[in-house]
Amino acid sequence: MQRRAVLAALLAAFPLTRLRADARSDRAAAFIEEKGRALVAVIDSDASVAEKRARVAAILREAVDVRGVGQFVLGRHWRTASEAERAEFLRLFEETLVRNLSARFGELKGVTFAVGRAQPRGEEGVMVATTVDRPGQPPVALDWLVAEVDGHPRIVDLVAEGTSLRITQRSEYGSVIQRGGGRLDALLEAMRRQLSQLEARGLAAN
């Protein structure tokens, strides 16, 4: 009798669990579609390249969990960094991330953006598959990992051709710190140089 009661309770809870997972997937997919449409609207506008980049940057700043991704990317070095170092790293990381992505998106035109399947990934969040079609080029498959951050959906990773952006950056940043004798300052200085180069390219493009 007790065993039947336990099974009945499990069966009763299953539909509720499934509904919650489906709701989370739907919310993540709707979020990516909303941001994708916003990006496409900017890219296909008649604004200048500089203005497009600025608008794309604003969308990305709102959509991406910069602190969470930055903390993941820095890995174990986050725990040993001072508050001042963490703040400086996050500032540089956000600026680098936004500049890189906005430069890529800001110069495209005529793209189409289609949202595909959304799959829960446990505590990590929901992976939302998308396809970006570009004029005269093969379509690109991009998977976006969306997590709930302070009650709001936020992008925490981008996977292109099976490669995770945050894992790749974690490896790259770790190598820079290691070459710099284990000093976080070595990474911060490298990031400052990269930003200067990105800014110079942006000025040249304008």
mmCIF file of C-alpha atoms in Angstrom:
data_model
loop_
_atom_site.group_PDB
_atom_site.id
_atom_site.type_symbol
_atom_site.label_atom_id
_atom_site.label_comp_id
_atom_site.label_asym_id
_atom_site.label_seq_id
_atom_site.Cartn_x
_atom_site.Cartn_y
_atom_site.Cartn_z
ATOM 1 C CA MET A 1 0.000 0.000 0.000
ATOM 2 C CA GLN A 2 2.815 2.390 0.916
ATOM 3 C CA ARG A 3 4.652 1.570 -2.316
ATOM 4 C CA ARG A 4 1.537 2.355 -4.358
ATOM 5 C CA ALA A 5 1.201 5.696 -2.600
ATOM 6 C CA VAL A 6 4.805 6.607 -3.444
ATOM 7 C CA LEU A 7 4.326 5.631 -7.111
ATOM 8 C CA ALA A 8 1.090 7.615 -7.277
ATOM 9 C CA ALA A 9 2.864 10.660 -5.883
ATOM 10 C CA LEU A 10 5.663 10.343 -8.433
ATOM 11 C CA LEU A 11 3.227 9.972 -11.310
ATOM 12 C CA ALA A 12 1.267 12.980 -10.114
ATOM 13 C CA ALA A 13 4.423 15.112 -9.923
ATOM 14 C CA PHE A 14 5.735 14.104 -13.360
ATOM 15 C CA PRO A 15 3.307 16.194 -15.459
ATOM 16 C CA LEU A 16 4.057 19.238 -13.305
ATOM 17 C CA THR A 17 7.801 18.756 -13.767
ATOM 18 C CA ARG A 18 7.314 18.379 -17.512
ATOM 19 C CA LEU A 19 5.210 21.526 -17.661
ATOM 20 C CA ARG A 20 7.869 23.497 -15.824
ATOM 21 C CA ALA A 21 10.576 22.251 -18.205
ATOM 22 C CA ASP A 22 8.405 23.095 -21.224
ATOM 23 C CA ALA A 23 7.633 26.561 -19.846
ATOM 24 C CA ARG A 24 11.328 27.206 -19.262
ATOM 25 C CA SER A 25 12.160 26.088 -22.812
ATOM 26 C CA ASP A 26 9.395 28.236 -24.297
ATOM 27 C CA ARG A 27 10.582 31.257 -22.324
ATOM 28 C CA ALA A 28 14.184 30.764 -23.470
ATOM 29 C CA ALA A 29 13.163 30.305 -27.110
ATOM 30 C CA ALA A 30 10.939 33.402 -27.013
ATOM 31 C CA PHE A 31 13.797 35.409 -25.480
ATOM 32 C CA ILE A 32 16.247 34.388 -28.217
ATOM 33 C CA GLU A 33 13.668 35.080 -30.927
ATOM 34 C CA GLU A 34 12.990 38.535 -29.472
ATOM 35 C CA LYS A 35 16.690 39.434 -29.338
ATOM 36 C CA GLY A 36 17.318 37.883 -32.751
ATOM 37 C CA ARG A 37 14.568 39.948 -34.342
ATOM 38 C CA ALA A 38 15.933 43.071 -32.649
ATOM 39 C CA LEU A 39 19.421 42.370 -34.016
ATOM 40 C CA VAL A 40 18.128 41.699 -37.539
ATOM 41 C CA ALA A 41 16.081 44.924 -37.465
ATOM 42 C CA VAL A 42 19.211 46.908 -36.622
ATOM 43 C CA ILE A 43 21.393 45.096 -39.151
ATOM 44 C CA ASP A 44 18.886 45.600 -41.976
ATOM 45 C CA SER A 45 18.339 49.277 -41.172
ATOM 46 C CA ASP A 46 19.801 52.137 -43.194
ATOM 47 C CA ALA A 47 21.895 53.366 -40.256
ATOM 48 C CA SER A 48 25.640 53.817 -40.575
ATOM 49 C CA VAL A 49 27.957 50.981 -39.611
ATOM 50 C CA ALA A 50 28.986 52.881 -36.468
ATOM 51 C CA GLU A 51 25.365 53.417 -35.426
ATOM 52 C CA LYS A 52 24.527 49.773 -36.110
ATOM 53 C CA ARG A 53 27.411 48.643 -33.932
ATOM 54 C CA ALA A 54 26.254 50.918 -31.109
ATOM 55 C CA ARG A 55 22.672 49.582 -31.285
ATOM 56 C CA VAL A 56 23.838 45.970 -31.474
ATOM 57 C CA ALA A 57 26.095 46.592 -28.476
ATOM 58 C CA ALA A 58 23.121 47.891 -26.472
ATOM 59 C CA ILE A 59 21.087 44.759 -27.281
ATOM 60 C CA LEU A 60 23.975 42.477 -26.326
ATOM 61 C CA ARG A 61 24.623 44.277 -23.027
ATOM 62 C CA GLU A 62 21.007 43.668 -22.074
ATOM 63 C CA ALA A 63 20.865 40.064 -23.308
ATOM 64 C CA VAL A 64 24.138 38.582 -22.013
ATOM 65 C CA ASP A 65 24.922 37.680 -18.388
ATOM 66 C CA VAL A 66 28.309 39.373 -18.543
ATOM 67 C CA ARG A 67 29.171 38.854 -14.871
ATOM 68 C CA GLY A 68 28.245 35.166 -14.902
ATOM 69 C CA VAL A 69 30.092 34.451 -18.151
ATOM 70 C CA GLY A 70 33.087 36.499 -17.020
ATOM 71 C CA GLN A 71 33.291 34.633 -13.724
ATOM 72 C CA PHE A 72 33.152 31.310 -15.563
ATOM 73 C CA VAL A 73 35.808 32.405 -18.051
ATOM 74 C CA LEU A 74 38.199 33.549 -15.325
ATOM 75 C CA GLY A 75 37.751 30.219 -13.530
ATOM 76 C CA ARG A 76 39.823 29.633 -10.402
ATOM 77 C CA HIS A 77 41.522 33.005 -10.811
ATOM 78 C CA TRP A 78 38.210 34.681 -9.914
ATOM 79 C CA ARG A 79 38.476 33.319 -6.362
ATOM 80 C CA THR A 80 41.959 34.746 -5.803
ATOM 81 C CA ALA A 81 41.336 38.105 -7.497
ATOM 82 C CA SER A 82 40.757 41.230 -5.428
ATOM 83 C CA GLU A 83 37.489 43.165 -5.739
ATOM 84 C CA ALA A 84 39.304 45.846 -7.745
ATOM 85 C CA GLU A 85 40.738 43.222 -10.113
ATOM 86 C CA ARG A 86 37.343 41.588 -10.547
ATOM 87 C CA ALA A 87 35.714 44.913 -11.342
ATOM 88 C CA GLU A 88 38.421 45.812 -13.875
ATOM 89 C CA PHE A 89 38.254 42.376 -15.484
ATOM 90 C CA LEU A 90 34.463 42.545 -15.865
ATOM 91 C CA ARG A 91 34.712 46.030 -17.363
ATOM 92 C CA LEU A 92 37.297 44.913 -19.909
ATOM 93 C CA PHE A 93 35.534 41.607 -20.574
ATOM 94 C CA GLU A 94 32.173 43.265 -21.266
ATOM 95 C CA GLU A 95 33.755 45.834 -23.566
ATOM 96 C CA THR A 96 35.765 43.199 -25.458
ATOM 97 C CA LEU A 97 32.817 40.827 -25.796
ATOM 98 C CA VAL A 98 30.417 43.509 -26.972
ATOM 99 C CA ARG A 99 32.912 45.087 -29.389
ATOM 100 C CA ASN A 100 33.783 41.731 -30.965
ATOM 101 C CA LEU A 101 30.182 40.617 -31.405
ATOM 102 C CA SER A 102 28.832 44.002 -32.458
ATOM 103 C CA ALA A 103 31.587 44.322 -35.076
ATOM 104 C CA ARG A 104 30.577 40.950 -36.534
ATOM 105 C CA PHE A 105 26.843 41.626 -36.513
ATOM 106 C CA GLY A 106 27.009 45.316 -37.344
ATOM 107 C CA GLU A 107 28.439 44.889 -40.830
ATOM 108 C CA LEU A 108 25.983 42.236 -42.029
ATOM 109 C CA LYS A 109 22.835 42.979 -43.993
ATOM 110 C CA GLY A 110 20.038 40.880 -45.393
ATOM 111 C CA VAL A 111 20.367 38.148 -42.773
ATOM 112 C CA THR A 112 17.475 35.968 -41.630
ATOM 113 C CA PHE A 113 17.235 34.425 -38.191
ATOM 114 C CA ALA A 114 15.247 31.269 -37.420
ATOM 115 C CA VAL A 115 14.759 29.732 -33.971
ATOM 116 C CA GLY A 116 14.688 25.938 -33.789
ATOM 117 C CA ARG A 117 14.494 23.440 -30.948
ATOM 118 C CA ALA A 118 14.940 24.426 -27.298
ATOM 119 C CA GLN A 119 16.365 21.710 -25.029
ATOM 120 C CA PRO A 120 16.714 21.920 -21.229
ATOM 121 C CA ARG A 121 20.261 21.367 -19.971
ATOM 122 C CA GLY A 122 19.563 20.811 -16.310
ATOM 123 C CA GLU A 123 20.852 23.530 -14.000
ATOM 124 C CA GLU A 124 22.864 25.091 -16.845
ATOM 125 C CA GLY A 125 19.740 26.387 -18.532
ATOM 126 C CA VAL A 126 18.144 25.814 -21.945
ATOM 127 C CA MET A 127 20.019 25.405 -25.228
ATOM 128 C CA VAL A 128 18.191 27.174 -28.057
ATOM 129 C CA ALA A 129 19.153 26.226 -31.610
ATOM 130 C CA THR A 130 19.096 28.930 -34.290
ATOM 131 C CA THR A 131 20.053 29.228 -37.934
ATOM 132 C CA VAL A 132 21.409 32.430 -39.429
ATOM 133 C CA ASP A 133 21.179 32.756 -43.224
ATOM 134 C CA ARG A 134 23.517 35.245 -44.864
ATOM 135 C CA PRO A 135 23.286 36.457 -48.480
ATOM 136 C CA GLY A 136 25.671 34.532 -50.732
ATOM 137 C CA GLN A 137 27.071 32.452 -47.868
ATOM 138 C CA PRO A 138 26.254 29.109 -46.246
ATOM 139 C CA PRO A 139 23.846 29.240 -43.289
ATOM 140 C CA VAL A 140 25.381 29.281 -39.825
ATOM 141 C CA ALA A 141 24.070 27.178 -36.937
ATOM 142 C CA LEU A 142 24.322 28.930 -33.583
ATOM 143 C CA ASP A 143 23.180 27.452 -30.274
ATOM 144 C CA TRP A 144 22.479 29.822 -27.395
ATOM 145 C CA LEU A 145 22.571 28.674 -23.773
ATOM 146 C CA VAL A 146 19.990 30.669 -21.843
ATOM 147 C CA ALA A 147 19.784 30.689 -18.034
ATOM 148 C CA GLU A 148 17.545 32.473 -15.545
ATOM 149 C CA VAL A 149 19.551 35.262 -13.883
ATOM 150 C CA ASP A 150 17.794 37.241 -11.149
ATOM 151 C CA GLY A 151 14.463 36.145 -12.577
ATOM 152 C CA HIS A 152 15.288 37.118 -16.167
ATOM 153 C CA PRO A 153 16.492 35.024 -19.125
ATOM 154 C CA ARG A 154 20.079 35.813 -20.076
ATOM 155 C CA ILE A 155 22.551 34.340 -22.567
ATOM 156 C CA VAL A 156 25.396 32.535 -20.799
ATOM 157 C CA ASP A 157 27.085 30.806 -23.744
ATOM 158 C CA LEU A 158 27.203 30.679 -27.530
ATOM 159 C CA VAL A 159 28.052 27.430 -29.325
ATOM 160 C CA ALA A 160 29.125 27.613 -32.977
ATOM 161 C CA GLU A 161 29.997 24.428 -34.882
ATOM 162 C CA GLY A 162 30.184 22.529 -31.622
ATOM 163 C CA THR A 163 32.585 25.008 -30.019
ATOM 164 C CA SER A 164 31.615 26.797 -26.808
ATOM 165 C CA LEU A 165 32.582 30.466 -26.726
ATOM 166 C CA ARG A 166 32.990 30.621 -22.947
ATOM 167 C CA ILE A 167 35.056 27.419 -22.754
ATOM 168 C CA THR A 168 37.304 28.621 -25.583
ATOM 169 C CA GLN A 169 37.836 31.971 -23.889
ATOM 170 C CA ARG A 170 38.468 30.302 -20.544
ATOM 171 C CA SER A 171 41.282 28.290 -22.145
ATOM 172 C CA GLU A 172 42.716 31.329 -23.943
ATOM 173 C CA TYR A 173 42.623 33.564 -20.859
ATOM 174 C CA GLY A 174 44.142 30.812 -18.715
ATOM 175 C CA SER A 175 47.036 30.517 -21.161
ATOM 176 C CA VAL A 176 47.667 34.275 -21.045
ATOM 177 C CA ILE A 177 47.746 34.228 -17.241
ATOM 178 C CA GLN A 178 50.067 31.222 -17.236
ATOM 179 C CA ARG A 179 52.488 32.877 -19.685
ATOM 180 C CA GLY A 180 52.407 35.940 -17.445
ATOM 181 C CA GLY A 181 53.690 33.982 -14.475
ATOM 182 C CA GLY A 182 50.248 33.339 -13.003
ATOM 183 C CA ARG A 183 49.485 37.057 -12.679
ATOM 184 C CA LEU A 184 46.002 38.329 -13.452
ATOM 185 C CA ASP A 185 47.601 41.665 -14.368
ATOM 186 C CA ALA A 186 49.081 39.978 -17.446
ATOM 187 C CA LEU A 187 45.582 39.169 -18.708
ATOM 188 C CA LEU A 188 44.222 42.618 -17.899
ATOM 189 C CA GLU A 189 47.040 44.270 -19.820
ATOM 190 C CA ALA A 190 46.492 41.947 -22.803
ATOM 191 C CA MET A 191 42.786 42.797 -22.769
ATOM 192 C CA ARG A 192 43.570 46.525 -22.744
ATOM 193 C CA ARG A 193 45.808 46.079 -25.777
ATOM 194 C CA GLN A 194 43.099 44.103 -27.565
ATOM 195 C CA LEU A 195 40.541 46.826 -26.884
ATOM 196 C CA SER A 196 42.912 49.470 -28.246
ATOM 197 C CA GLN A 197 43.320 47.422 -31.425
ATOM 198 C CA LEU A 198 39.553 46.948 -31.779
ATOM 199 C CA GLU A 199 38.988 50.664 -31.284
ATOM 200 C CA ALA A 200 41.629 51.505 -33.905
ATOM 201 C CA ARG A 201 39.963 49.163 -36.400
ATOM 202 C CA GLY A 202 36.596 50.720 -35.687
ATOM 203 C CA LEU A 203 37.927 54.220 -36.310
ATOM 204 C CA ALA A 204 39.602 53.068 -39.526
ATOM 205 C CA ALA A 205 36.352 51.484 -40.727
ATOM 206 C CA ASN A 206 34.497 54.744 -40.185
#
